[in-house]
mmCIF file of C-alpha atoms in Angstrom:
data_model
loop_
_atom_site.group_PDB
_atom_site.id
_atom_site.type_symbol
_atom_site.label_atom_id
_atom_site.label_comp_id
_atom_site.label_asym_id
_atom_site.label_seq_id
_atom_site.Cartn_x
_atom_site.Cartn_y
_atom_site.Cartn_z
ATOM 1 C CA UNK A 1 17.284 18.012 22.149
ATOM 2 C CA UNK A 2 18.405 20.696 20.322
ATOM 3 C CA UNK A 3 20.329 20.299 16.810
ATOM 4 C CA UNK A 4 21.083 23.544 15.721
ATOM 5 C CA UNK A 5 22.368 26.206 18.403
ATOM 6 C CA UNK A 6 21.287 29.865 18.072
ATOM 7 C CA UNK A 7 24.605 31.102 17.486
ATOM 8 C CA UNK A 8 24.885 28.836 14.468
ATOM 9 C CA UNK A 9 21.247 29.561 13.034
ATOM 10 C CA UNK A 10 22.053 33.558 13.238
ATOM 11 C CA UNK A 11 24.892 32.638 10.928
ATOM 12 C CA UNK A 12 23.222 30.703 8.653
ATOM 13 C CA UNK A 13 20.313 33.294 8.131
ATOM 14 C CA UNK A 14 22.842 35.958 7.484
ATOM 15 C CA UNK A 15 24.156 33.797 4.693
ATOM 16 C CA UNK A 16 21.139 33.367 3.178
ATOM 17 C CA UNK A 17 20.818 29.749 3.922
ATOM 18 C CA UNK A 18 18.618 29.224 7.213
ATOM 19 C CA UNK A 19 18.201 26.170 8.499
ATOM 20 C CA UNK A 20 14.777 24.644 9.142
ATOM 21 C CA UNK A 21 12.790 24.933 13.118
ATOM 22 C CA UNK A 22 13.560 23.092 15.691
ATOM 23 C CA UNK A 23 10.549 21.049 15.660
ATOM 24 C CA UNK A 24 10.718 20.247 11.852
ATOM 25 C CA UNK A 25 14.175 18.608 11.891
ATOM 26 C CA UNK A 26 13.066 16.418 14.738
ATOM 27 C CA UNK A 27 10.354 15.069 12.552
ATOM 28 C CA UNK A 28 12.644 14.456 9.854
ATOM 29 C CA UNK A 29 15.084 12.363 12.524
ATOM 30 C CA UNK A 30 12.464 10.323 13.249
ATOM 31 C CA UNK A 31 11.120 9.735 9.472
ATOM 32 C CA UNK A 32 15.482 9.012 8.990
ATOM 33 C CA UNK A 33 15.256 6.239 11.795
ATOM 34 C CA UNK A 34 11.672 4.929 9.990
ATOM 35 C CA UNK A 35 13.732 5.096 6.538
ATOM 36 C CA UNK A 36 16.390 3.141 8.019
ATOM 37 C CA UNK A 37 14.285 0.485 9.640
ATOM 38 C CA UNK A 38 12.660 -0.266 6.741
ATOM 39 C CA UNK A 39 15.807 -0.413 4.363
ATOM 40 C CA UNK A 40 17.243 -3.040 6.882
ATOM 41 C CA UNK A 41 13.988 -4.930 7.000
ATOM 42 C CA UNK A 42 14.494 -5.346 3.437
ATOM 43 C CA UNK A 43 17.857 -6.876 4.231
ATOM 44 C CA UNK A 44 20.011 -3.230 2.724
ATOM 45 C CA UNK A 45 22.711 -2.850 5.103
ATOM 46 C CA UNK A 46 21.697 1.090 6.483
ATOM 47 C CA UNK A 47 22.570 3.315 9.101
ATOM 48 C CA UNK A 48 21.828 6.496 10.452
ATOM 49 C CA UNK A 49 24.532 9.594 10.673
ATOM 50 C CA UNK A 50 23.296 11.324 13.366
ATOM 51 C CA UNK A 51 24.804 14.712 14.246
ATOM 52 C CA UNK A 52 27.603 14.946 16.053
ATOM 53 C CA UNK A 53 28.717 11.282 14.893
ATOM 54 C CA UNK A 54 32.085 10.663 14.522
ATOM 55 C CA UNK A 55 32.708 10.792 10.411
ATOM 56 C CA UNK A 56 33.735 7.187 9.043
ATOM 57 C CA UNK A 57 32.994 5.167 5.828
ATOM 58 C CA UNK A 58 30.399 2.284 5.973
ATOM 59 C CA UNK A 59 29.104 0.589 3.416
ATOM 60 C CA UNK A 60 25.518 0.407 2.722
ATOM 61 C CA UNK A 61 22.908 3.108 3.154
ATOM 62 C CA UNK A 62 23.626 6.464 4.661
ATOM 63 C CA UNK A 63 20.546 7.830 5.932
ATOM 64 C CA UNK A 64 21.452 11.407 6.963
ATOM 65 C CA UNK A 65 19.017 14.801 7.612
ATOM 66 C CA UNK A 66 20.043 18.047 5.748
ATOM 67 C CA UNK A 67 18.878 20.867 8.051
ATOM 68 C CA UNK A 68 18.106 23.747 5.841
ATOM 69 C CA UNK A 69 14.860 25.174 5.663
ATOM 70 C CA UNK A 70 14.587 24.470 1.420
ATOM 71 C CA UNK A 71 13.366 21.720 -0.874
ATOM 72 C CA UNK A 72 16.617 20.133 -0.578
ATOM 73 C CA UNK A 73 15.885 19.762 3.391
ATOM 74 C CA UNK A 74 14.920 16.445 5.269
ATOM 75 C CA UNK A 75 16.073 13.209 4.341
ATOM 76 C CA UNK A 76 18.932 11.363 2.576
ATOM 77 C CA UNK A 77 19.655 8.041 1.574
ATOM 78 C CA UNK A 78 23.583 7.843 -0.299
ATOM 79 C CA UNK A 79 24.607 4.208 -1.393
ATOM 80 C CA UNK A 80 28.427 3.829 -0.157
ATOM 81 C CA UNK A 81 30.125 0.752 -1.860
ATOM 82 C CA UNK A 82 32.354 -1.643 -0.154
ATOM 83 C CA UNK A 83 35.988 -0.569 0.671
ATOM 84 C CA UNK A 84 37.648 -2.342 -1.925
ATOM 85 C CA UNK A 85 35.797 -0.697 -4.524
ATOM 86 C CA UNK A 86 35.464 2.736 -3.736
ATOM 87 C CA UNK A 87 39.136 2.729 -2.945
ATOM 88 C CA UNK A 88 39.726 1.398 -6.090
ATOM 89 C CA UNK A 89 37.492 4.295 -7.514
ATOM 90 C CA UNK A 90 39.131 6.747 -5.668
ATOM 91 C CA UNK A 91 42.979 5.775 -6.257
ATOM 92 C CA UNK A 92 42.341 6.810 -10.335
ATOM 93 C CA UNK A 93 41.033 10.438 -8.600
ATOM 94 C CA UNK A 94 44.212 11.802 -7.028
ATOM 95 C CA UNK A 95 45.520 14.471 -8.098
ATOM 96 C CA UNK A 96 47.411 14.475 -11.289
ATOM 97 C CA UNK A 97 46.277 10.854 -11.861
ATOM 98 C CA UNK A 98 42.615 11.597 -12.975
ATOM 99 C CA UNK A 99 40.888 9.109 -15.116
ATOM 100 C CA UNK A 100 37.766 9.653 -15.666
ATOM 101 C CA UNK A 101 37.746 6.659 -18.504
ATOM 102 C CA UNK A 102 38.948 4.121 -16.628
ATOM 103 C CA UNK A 103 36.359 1.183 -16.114
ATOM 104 C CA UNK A 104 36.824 0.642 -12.209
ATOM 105 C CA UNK A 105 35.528 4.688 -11.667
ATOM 106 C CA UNK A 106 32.559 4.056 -14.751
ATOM 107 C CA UNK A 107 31.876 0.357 -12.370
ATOM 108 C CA UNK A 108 31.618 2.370 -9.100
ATOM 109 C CA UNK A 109 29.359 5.058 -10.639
ATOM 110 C CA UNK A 110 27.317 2.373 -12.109
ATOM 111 C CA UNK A 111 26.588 0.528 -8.921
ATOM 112 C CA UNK A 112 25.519 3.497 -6.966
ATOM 113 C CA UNK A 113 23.159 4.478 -9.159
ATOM 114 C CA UNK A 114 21.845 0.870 -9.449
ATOM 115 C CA UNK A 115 22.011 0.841 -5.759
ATOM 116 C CA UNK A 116 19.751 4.390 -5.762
ATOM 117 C CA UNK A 117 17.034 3.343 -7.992
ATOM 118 C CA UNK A 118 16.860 -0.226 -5.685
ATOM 119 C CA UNK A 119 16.666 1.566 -2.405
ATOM 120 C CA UNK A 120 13.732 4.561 -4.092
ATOM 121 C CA UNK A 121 11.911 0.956 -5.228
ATOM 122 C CA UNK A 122 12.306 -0.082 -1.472
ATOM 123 C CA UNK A 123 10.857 2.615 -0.149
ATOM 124 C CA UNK A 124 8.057 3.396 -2.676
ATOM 125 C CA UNK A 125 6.813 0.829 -1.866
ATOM 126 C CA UNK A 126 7.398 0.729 1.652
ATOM 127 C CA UNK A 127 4.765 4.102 1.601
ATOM 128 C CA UNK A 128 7.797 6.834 1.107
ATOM 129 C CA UNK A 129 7.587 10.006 -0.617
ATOM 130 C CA UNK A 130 11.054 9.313 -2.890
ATOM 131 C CA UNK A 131 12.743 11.642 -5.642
ATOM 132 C CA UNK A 132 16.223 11.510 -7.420
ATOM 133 C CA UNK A 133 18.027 14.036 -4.975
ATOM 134 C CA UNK A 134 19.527 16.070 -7.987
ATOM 135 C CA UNK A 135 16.141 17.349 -8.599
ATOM 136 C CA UNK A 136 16.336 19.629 -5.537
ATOM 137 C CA UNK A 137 19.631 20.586 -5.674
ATOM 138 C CA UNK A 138 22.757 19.912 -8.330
ATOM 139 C CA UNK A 139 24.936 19.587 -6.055
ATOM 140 C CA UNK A 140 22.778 16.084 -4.123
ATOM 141 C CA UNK A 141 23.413 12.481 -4.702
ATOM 142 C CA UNK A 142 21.397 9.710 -4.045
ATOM 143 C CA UNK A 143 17.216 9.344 -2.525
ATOM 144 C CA UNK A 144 15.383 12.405 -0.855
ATOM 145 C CA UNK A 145 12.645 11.042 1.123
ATOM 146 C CA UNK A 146 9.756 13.632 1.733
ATOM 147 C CA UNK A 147 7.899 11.628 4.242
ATOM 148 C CA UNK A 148 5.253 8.622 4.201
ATOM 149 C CA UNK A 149 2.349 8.328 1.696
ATOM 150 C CA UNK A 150 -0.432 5.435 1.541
ATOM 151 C CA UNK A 151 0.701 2.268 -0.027
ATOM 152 C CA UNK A 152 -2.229 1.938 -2.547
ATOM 153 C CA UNK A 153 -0.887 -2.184 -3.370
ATOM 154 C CA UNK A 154 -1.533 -3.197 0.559
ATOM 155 C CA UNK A 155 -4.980 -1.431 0.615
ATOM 156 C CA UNK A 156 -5.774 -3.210 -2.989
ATOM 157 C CA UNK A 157 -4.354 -6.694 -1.812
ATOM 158 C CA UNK A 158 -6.842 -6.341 2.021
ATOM 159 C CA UNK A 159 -9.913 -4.953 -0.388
ATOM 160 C CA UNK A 160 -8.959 -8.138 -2.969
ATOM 161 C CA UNK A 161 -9.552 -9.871 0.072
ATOM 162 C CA UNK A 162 -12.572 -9.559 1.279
ATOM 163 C CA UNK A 163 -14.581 -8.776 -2.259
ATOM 164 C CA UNK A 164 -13.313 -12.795 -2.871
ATOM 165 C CA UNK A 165 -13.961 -13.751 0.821
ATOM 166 C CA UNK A 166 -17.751 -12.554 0.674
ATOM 167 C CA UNK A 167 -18.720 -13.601 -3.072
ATOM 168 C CA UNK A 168 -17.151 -17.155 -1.978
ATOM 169 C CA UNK A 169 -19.052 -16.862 1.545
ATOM 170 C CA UNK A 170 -22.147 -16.137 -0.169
ATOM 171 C CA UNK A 171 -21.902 -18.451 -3.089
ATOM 172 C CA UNK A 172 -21.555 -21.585 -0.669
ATOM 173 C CA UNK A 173 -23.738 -20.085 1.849
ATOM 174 C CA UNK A 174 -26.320 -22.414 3.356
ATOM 175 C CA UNK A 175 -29.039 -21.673 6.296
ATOM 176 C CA UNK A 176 -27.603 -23.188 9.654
ATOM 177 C CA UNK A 177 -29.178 -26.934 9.338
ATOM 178 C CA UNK A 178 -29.917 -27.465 6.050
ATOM 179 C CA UNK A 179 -28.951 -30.075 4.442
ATOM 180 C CA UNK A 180 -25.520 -29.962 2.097
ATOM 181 C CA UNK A 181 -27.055 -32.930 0.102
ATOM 182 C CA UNK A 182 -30.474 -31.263 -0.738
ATOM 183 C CA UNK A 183 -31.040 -28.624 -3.491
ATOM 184 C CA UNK A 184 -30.253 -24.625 -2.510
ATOM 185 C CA UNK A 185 -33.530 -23.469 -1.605
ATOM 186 C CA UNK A 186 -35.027 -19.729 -2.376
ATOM 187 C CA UNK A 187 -32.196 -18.048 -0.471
ATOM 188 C CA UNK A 188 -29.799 -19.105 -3.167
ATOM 189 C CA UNK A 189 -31.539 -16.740 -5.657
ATOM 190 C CA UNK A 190 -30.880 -14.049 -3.058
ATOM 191 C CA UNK A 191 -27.252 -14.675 -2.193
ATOM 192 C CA UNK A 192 -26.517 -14.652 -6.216
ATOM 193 C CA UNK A 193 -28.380 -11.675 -6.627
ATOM 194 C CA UNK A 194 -26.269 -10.056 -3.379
ATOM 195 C CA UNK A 195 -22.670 -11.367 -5.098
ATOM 196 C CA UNK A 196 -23.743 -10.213 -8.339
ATOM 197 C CA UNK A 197 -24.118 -6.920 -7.635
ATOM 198 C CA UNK A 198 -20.354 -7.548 -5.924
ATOM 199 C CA UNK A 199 -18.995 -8.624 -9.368
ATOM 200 C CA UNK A 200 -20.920 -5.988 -12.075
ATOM 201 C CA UNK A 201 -19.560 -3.124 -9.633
ATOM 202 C CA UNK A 202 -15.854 -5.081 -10.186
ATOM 203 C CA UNK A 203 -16.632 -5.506 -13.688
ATOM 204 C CA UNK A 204 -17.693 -1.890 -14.344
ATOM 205 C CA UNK A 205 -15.308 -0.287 -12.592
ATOM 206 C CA UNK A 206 -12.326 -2.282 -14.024
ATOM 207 C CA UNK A 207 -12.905 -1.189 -17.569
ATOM 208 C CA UNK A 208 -12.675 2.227 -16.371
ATOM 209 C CA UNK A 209 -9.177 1.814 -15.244
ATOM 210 C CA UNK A 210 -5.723 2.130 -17.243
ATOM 211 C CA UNK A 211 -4.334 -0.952 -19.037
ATOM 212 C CA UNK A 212 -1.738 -0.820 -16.594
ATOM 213 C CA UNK A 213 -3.723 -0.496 -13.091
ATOM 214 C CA UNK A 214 -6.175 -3.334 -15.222
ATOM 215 C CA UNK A 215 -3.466 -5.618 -15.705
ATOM 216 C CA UNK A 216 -1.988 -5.033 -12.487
ATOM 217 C CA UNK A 217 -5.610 -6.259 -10.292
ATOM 218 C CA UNK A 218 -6.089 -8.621 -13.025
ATOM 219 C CA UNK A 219 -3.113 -10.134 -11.357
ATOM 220 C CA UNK A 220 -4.314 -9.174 -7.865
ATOM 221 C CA UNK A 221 -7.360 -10.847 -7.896
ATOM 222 C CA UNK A 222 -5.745 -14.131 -9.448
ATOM 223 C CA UNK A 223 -2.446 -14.150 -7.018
ATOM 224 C CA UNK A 224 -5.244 -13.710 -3.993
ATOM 225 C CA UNK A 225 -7.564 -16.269 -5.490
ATOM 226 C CA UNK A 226 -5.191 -19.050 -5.808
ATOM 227 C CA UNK A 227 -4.065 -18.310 -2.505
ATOM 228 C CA UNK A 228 -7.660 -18.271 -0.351
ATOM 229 C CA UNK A 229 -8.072 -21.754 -2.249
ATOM 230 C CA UNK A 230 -4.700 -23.143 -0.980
ATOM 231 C CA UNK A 231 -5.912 -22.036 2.871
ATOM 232 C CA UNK A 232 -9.362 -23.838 2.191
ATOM 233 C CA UNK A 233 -7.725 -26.781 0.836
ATOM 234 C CA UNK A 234 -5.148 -26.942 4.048
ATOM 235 C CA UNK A 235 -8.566 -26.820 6.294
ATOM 236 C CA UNK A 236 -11.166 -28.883 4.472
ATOM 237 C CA UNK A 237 -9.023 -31.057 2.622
ATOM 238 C CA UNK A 238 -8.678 -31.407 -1.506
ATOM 239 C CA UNK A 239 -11.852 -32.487 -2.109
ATOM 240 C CA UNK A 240 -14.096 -29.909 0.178
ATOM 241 C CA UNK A 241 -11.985 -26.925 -0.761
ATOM 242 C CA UNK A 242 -14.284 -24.330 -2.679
ATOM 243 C CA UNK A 243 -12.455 -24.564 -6.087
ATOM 244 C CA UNK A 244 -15.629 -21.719 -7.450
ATOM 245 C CA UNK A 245 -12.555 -19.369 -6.146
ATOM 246 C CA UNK A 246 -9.906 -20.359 -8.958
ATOM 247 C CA UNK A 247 -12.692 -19.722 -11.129
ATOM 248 C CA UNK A 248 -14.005 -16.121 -9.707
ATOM 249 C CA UNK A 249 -11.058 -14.206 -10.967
ATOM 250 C CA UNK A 250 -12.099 -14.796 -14.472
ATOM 251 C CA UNK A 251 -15.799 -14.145 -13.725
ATOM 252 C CA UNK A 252 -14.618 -10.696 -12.233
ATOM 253 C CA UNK A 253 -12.893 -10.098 -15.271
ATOM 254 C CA UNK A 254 -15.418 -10.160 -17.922
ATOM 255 C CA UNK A 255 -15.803 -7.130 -20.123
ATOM 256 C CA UNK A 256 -18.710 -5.572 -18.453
ATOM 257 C CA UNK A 257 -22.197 -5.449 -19.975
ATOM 258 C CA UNK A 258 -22.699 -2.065 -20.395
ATOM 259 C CA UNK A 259 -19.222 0.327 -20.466
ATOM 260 C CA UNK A 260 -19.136 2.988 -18.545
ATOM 261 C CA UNK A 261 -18.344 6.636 -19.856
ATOM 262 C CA UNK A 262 -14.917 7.342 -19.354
ATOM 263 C CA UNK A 263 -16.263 11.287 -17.872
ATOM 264 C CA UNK A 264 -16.080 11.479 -14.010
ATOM 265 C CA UNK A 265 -13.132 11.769 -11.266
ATOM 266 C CA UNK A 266 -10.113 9.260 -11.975
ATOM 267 C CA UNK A 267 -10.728 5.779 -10.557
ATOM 268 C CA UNK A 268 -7.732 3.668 -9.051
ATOM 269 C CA UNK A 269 -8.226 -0.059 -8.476
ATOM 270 C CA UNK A 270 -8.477 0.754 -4.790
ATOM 271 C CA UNK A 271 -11.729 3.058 -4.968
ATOM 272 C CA UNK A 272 -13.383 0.335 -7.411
ATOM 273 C CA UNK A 273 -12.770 -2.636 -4.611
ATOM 274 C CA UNK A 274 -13.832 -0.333 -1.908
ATOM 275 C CA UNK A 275 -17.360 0.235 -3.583
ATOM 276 C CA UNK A 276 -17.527 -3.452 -4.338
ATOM 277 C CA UNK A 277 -16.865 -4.626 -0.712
ATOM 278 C CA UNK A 278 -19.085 -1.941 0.991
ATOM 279 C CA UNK A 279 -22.372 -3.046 -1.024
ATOM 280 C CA UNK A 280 -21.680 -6.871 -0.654
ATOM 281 C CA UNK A 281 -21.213 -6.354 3.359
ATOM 282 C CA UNK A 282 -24.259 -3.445 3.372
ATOM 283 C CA UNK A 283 -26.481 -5.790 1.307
ATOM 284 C CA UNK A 284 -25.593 -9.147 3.405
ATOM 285 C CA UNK A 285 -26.041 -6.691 6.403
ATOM 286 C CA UNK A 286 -29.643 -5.847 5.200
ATOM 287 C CA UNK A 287 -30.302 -9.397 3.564
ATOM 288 C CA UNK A 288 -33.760 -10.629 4.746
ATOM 289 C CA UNK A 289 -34.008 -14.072 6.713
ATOM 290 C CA UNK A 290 -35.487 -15.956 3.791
ATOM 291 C CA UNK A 291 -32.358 -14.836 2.081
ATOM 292 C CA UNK A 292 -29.408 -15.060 5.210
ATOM 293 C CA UNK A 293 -29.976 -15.655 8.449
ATOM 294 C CA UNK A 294 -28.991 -13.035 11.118
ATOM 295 C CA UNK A 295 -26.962 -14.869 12.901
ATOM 296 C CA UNK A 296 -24.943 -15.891 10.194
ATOM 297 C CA UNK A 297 -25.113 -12.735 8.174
ATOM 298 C CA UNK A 298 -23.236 -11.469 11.436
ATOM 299 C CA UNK A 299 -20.615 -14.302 11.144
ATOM 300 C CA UNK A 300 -19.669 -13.181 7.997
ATOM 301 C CA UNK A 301 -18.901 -9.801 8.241
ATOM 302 C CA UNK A 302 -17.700 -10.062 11.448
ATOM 303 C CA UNK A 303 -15.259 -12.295 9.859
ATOM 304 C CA UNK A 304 -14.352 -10.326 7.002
ATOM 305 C CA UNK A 305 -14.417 -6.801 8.691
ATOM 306 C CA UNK A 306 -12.275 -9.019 11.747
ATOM 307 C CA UNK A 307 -9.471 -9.858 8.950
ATOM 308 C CA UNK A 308 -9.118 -6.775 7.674
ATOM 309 C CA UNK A 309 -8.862 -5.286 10.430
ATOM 310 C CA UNK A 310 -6.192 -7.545 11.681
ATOM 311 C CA UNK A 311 -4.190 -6.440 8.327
ATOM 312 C CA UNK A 312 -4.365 -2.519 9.242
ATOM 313 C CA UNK A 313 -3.081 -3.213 12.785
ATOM 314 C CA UNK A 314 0.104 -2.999 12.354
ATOM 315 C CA UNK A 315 0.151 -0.820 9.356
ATOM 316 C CA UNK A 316 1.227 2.895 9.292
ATOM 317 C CA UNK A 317 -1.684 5.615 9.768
ATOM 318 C CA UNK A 318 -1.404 6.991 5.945
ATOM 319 C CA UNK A 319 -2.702 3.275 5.017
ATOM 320 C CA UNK A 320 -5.215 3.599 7.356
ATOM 321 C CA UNK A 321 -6.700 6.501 6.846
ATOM 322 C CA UNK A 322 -7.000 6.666 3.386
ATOM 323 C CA UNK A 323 -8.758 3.694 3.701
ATOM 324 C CA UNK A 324 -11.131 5.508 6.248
ATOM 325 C CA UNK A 325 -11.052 8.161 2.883
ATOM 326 C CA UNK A 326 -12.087 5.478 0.853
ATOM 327 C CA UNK A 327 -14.902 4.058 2.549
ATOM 328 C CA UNK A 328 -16.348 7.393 2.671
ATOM 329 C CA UNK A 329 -15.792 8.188 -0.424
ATOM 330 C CA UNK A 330 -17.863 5.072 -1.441
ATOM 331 C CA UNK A 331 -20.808 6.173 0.604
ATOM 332 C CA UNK A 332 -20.884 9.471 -1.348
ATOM 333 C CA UNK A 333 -21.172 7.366 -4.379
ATOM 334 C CA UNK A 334 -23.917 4.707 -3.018
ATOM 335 C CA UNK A 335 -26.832 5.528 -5.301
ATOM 336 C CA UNK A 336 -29.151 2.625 -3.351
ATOM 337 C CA UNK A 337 -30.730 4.284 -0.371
ATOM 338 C CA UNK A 338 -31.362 1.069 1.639
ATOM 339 C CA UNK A 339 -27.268 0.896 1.322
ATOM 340 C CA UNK A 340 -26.074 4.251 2.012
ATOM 341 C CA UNK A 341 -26.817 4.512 5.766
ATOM 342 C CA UNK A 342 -24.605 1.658 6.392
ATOM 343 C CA UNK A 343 -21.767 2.664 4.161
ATOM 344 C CA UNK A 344 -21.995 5.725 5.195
ATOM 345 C CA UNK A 345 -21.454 4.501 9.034
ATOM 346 C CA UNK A 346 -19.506 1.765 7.866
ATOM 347 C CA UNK A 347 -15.913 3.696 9.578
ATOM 348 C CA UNK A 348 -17.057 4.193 12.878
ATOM 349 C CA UNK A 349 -19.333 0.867 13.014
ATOM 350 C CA UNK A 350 -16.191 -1.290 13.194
ATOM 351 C CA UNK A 351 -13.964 1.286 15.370
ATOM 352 C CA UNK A 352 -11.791 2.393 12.457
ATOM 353 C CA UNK A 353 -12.467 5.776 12.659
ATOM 354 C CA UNK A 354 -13.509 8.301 15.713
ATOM 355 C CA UNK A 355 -16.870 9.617 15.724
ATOM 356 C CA UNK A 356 -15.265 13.045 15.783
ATOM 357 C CA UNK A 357 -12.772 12.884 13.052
#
């Protein structure tokens, strides 16, 4: 398809205002039909003005592609108000009956930009590049959407996950056969050495972040918590759920023992539950028998690595590969040799990256 004809591009360029190739306004259709998708999957009324349309009035979300090769290019959201109100707006602007102090026009102006910031929240944190349009150019109204970015809260929540999943797994963890009844025997001294590693590297890392990002996996890790125990409580019943995970959240949020210097690369919530997850699986992974058994040191990552994979299926690449970032970022970090081969594969071991990315 082509959207801008060559007689109409020559034009342009003499005017000083080219519009953008071919091949870059057909990626920003496509990222206007992804914008719309997800505005109506968060029940917005939207739409899409594709070229050539007929003009008309709806209400709700006018997603819309300025052509011209500039800042200002790409993608548009504009809020348009019902009928009856923007008619209502628009009968105190004809001519010779301006009022700019009337309440219905100062009510219309008020609910767009209401309606803006709610559909830049949407897509924030839907994984969208969003900026107040009048930024780029005086003259724009409404969202510019600069394409799709990783959403760092779903990576946090699936990392949340399994850091809980495997200290819980490894807390109640008991050699196939034995004996629920009898005391732990030496493994249990293994398994609590294995999840405490898990929670110092929480711990550590936590106190390095801002109050805000603090606060915000404080929350995380609680929210998640009381959830897993819920699901165990719908399968084993009241009484057999593992109620040790209402109580982890606080564990993991203990001032640590020794605070780290605040010196070094930033660190996001996201980076410190990566490095937390890769040396509990790594260390279950290379956990001697008389500590877990093979067999079911294999059931439990597989389970683990088999959920989170489950929650990236469906998720757009950006989330997924700055995960894949992530991991490997955490196997630069490893400082335990016995650990670092395996993080360091970690990726490509449970097919979430090529071998020749």
């Amino acid at each position: 398809m082509t959207y801008i004809d060559t007689r109409t591009r020559a034009n342009a360029a003499e005017s000083g205002v080219p519009h953008a190739p071919e091949e870059v306004i057909a990626e920003w259709h496509a990222l206007a039909e992804t914008v719309c998708r997800e505005l109506r999957h968060a029940g917005l009324p939207a739409y899409v003005a594709h070229p050539g349309a007929p003009a008309g009035r709806r209400a709700g979300a006018c997603v819309s592609v300025d052509t011209v090769d500039g800042p200002a290019g790409g993608v548009h959201v504009d809020w348009n108000p019902g009928d009856s109100l923007t008619d209502a707006a628009l009968g105190f602007m004809e001519p010779g009956r301006s009022q700019l102090l009337e309440p219905v026009i100062e009510h219309h102006v008020r609910v767009g930009s209401l309606m803006d910031g709610t559909i830049r929240s949407v897509l924030t944190l839907a994984g969208f590049r969003t900026r107040d349009a009048v930024e780029l150019d005086d003259l724009s109204s409404g969202t510019h959407v600069a394409g799709r970015q990783p959403r760092q809260w779903y990576l946090e929540y699936i990392l949340t996950e399994g850091v809980l999943g495997l200290i819980a797994a490894l807390r109640s963890y008991r050699p196939s056969g034995d004996d629920p009844a009898e005391p732990a025997g030496a493994g249990a001294e293994g398994t609590a050495r294995i999840a405490g590693r898990g929670i110092r590297i929480v711990q550590d890392g936590r106190h390095r972040l801002t109050d805000d990002d603090r606060r915000e996996l404080d929350r995380v890790l609680r929210r998640l918590a009381g959830a897993m125990h819920s699901q165990d409580m719908a399968h084993k019943g009241f009484w057999k759920a593992d109620r040790s995970l209402l109580e982890l959240p606080d564990e993991l949020c203990l001032p640590a023992r020794q605070p780290p210097a605040a010196a070094g690369s930033p660190v996001t919530p996201a980076r410190v539950l990566t490095a937390a997850y890769l040396a509990l699986l790594g260390s279950i992974e290379s956990a001697g028998e008389d500590t877990v058994d093979d067999d079911d040191a294999v059931e439990i990552t597989e389970a683990s690595t088999g959920t989170l994979l489950r929650r990236l299926d469906k998720a757009p690449d950006e989330d997924r590969q700055e995960l894949i970032r992530l991991f490997r970022q955490a196997a630069r970090d490893e400082t335990d040799p016995d650990l670092k081969p395996f993080a360091t594969g970690f990726p490509e071991a449970i097919g979430l990256a090529d071998e020749d990315e």
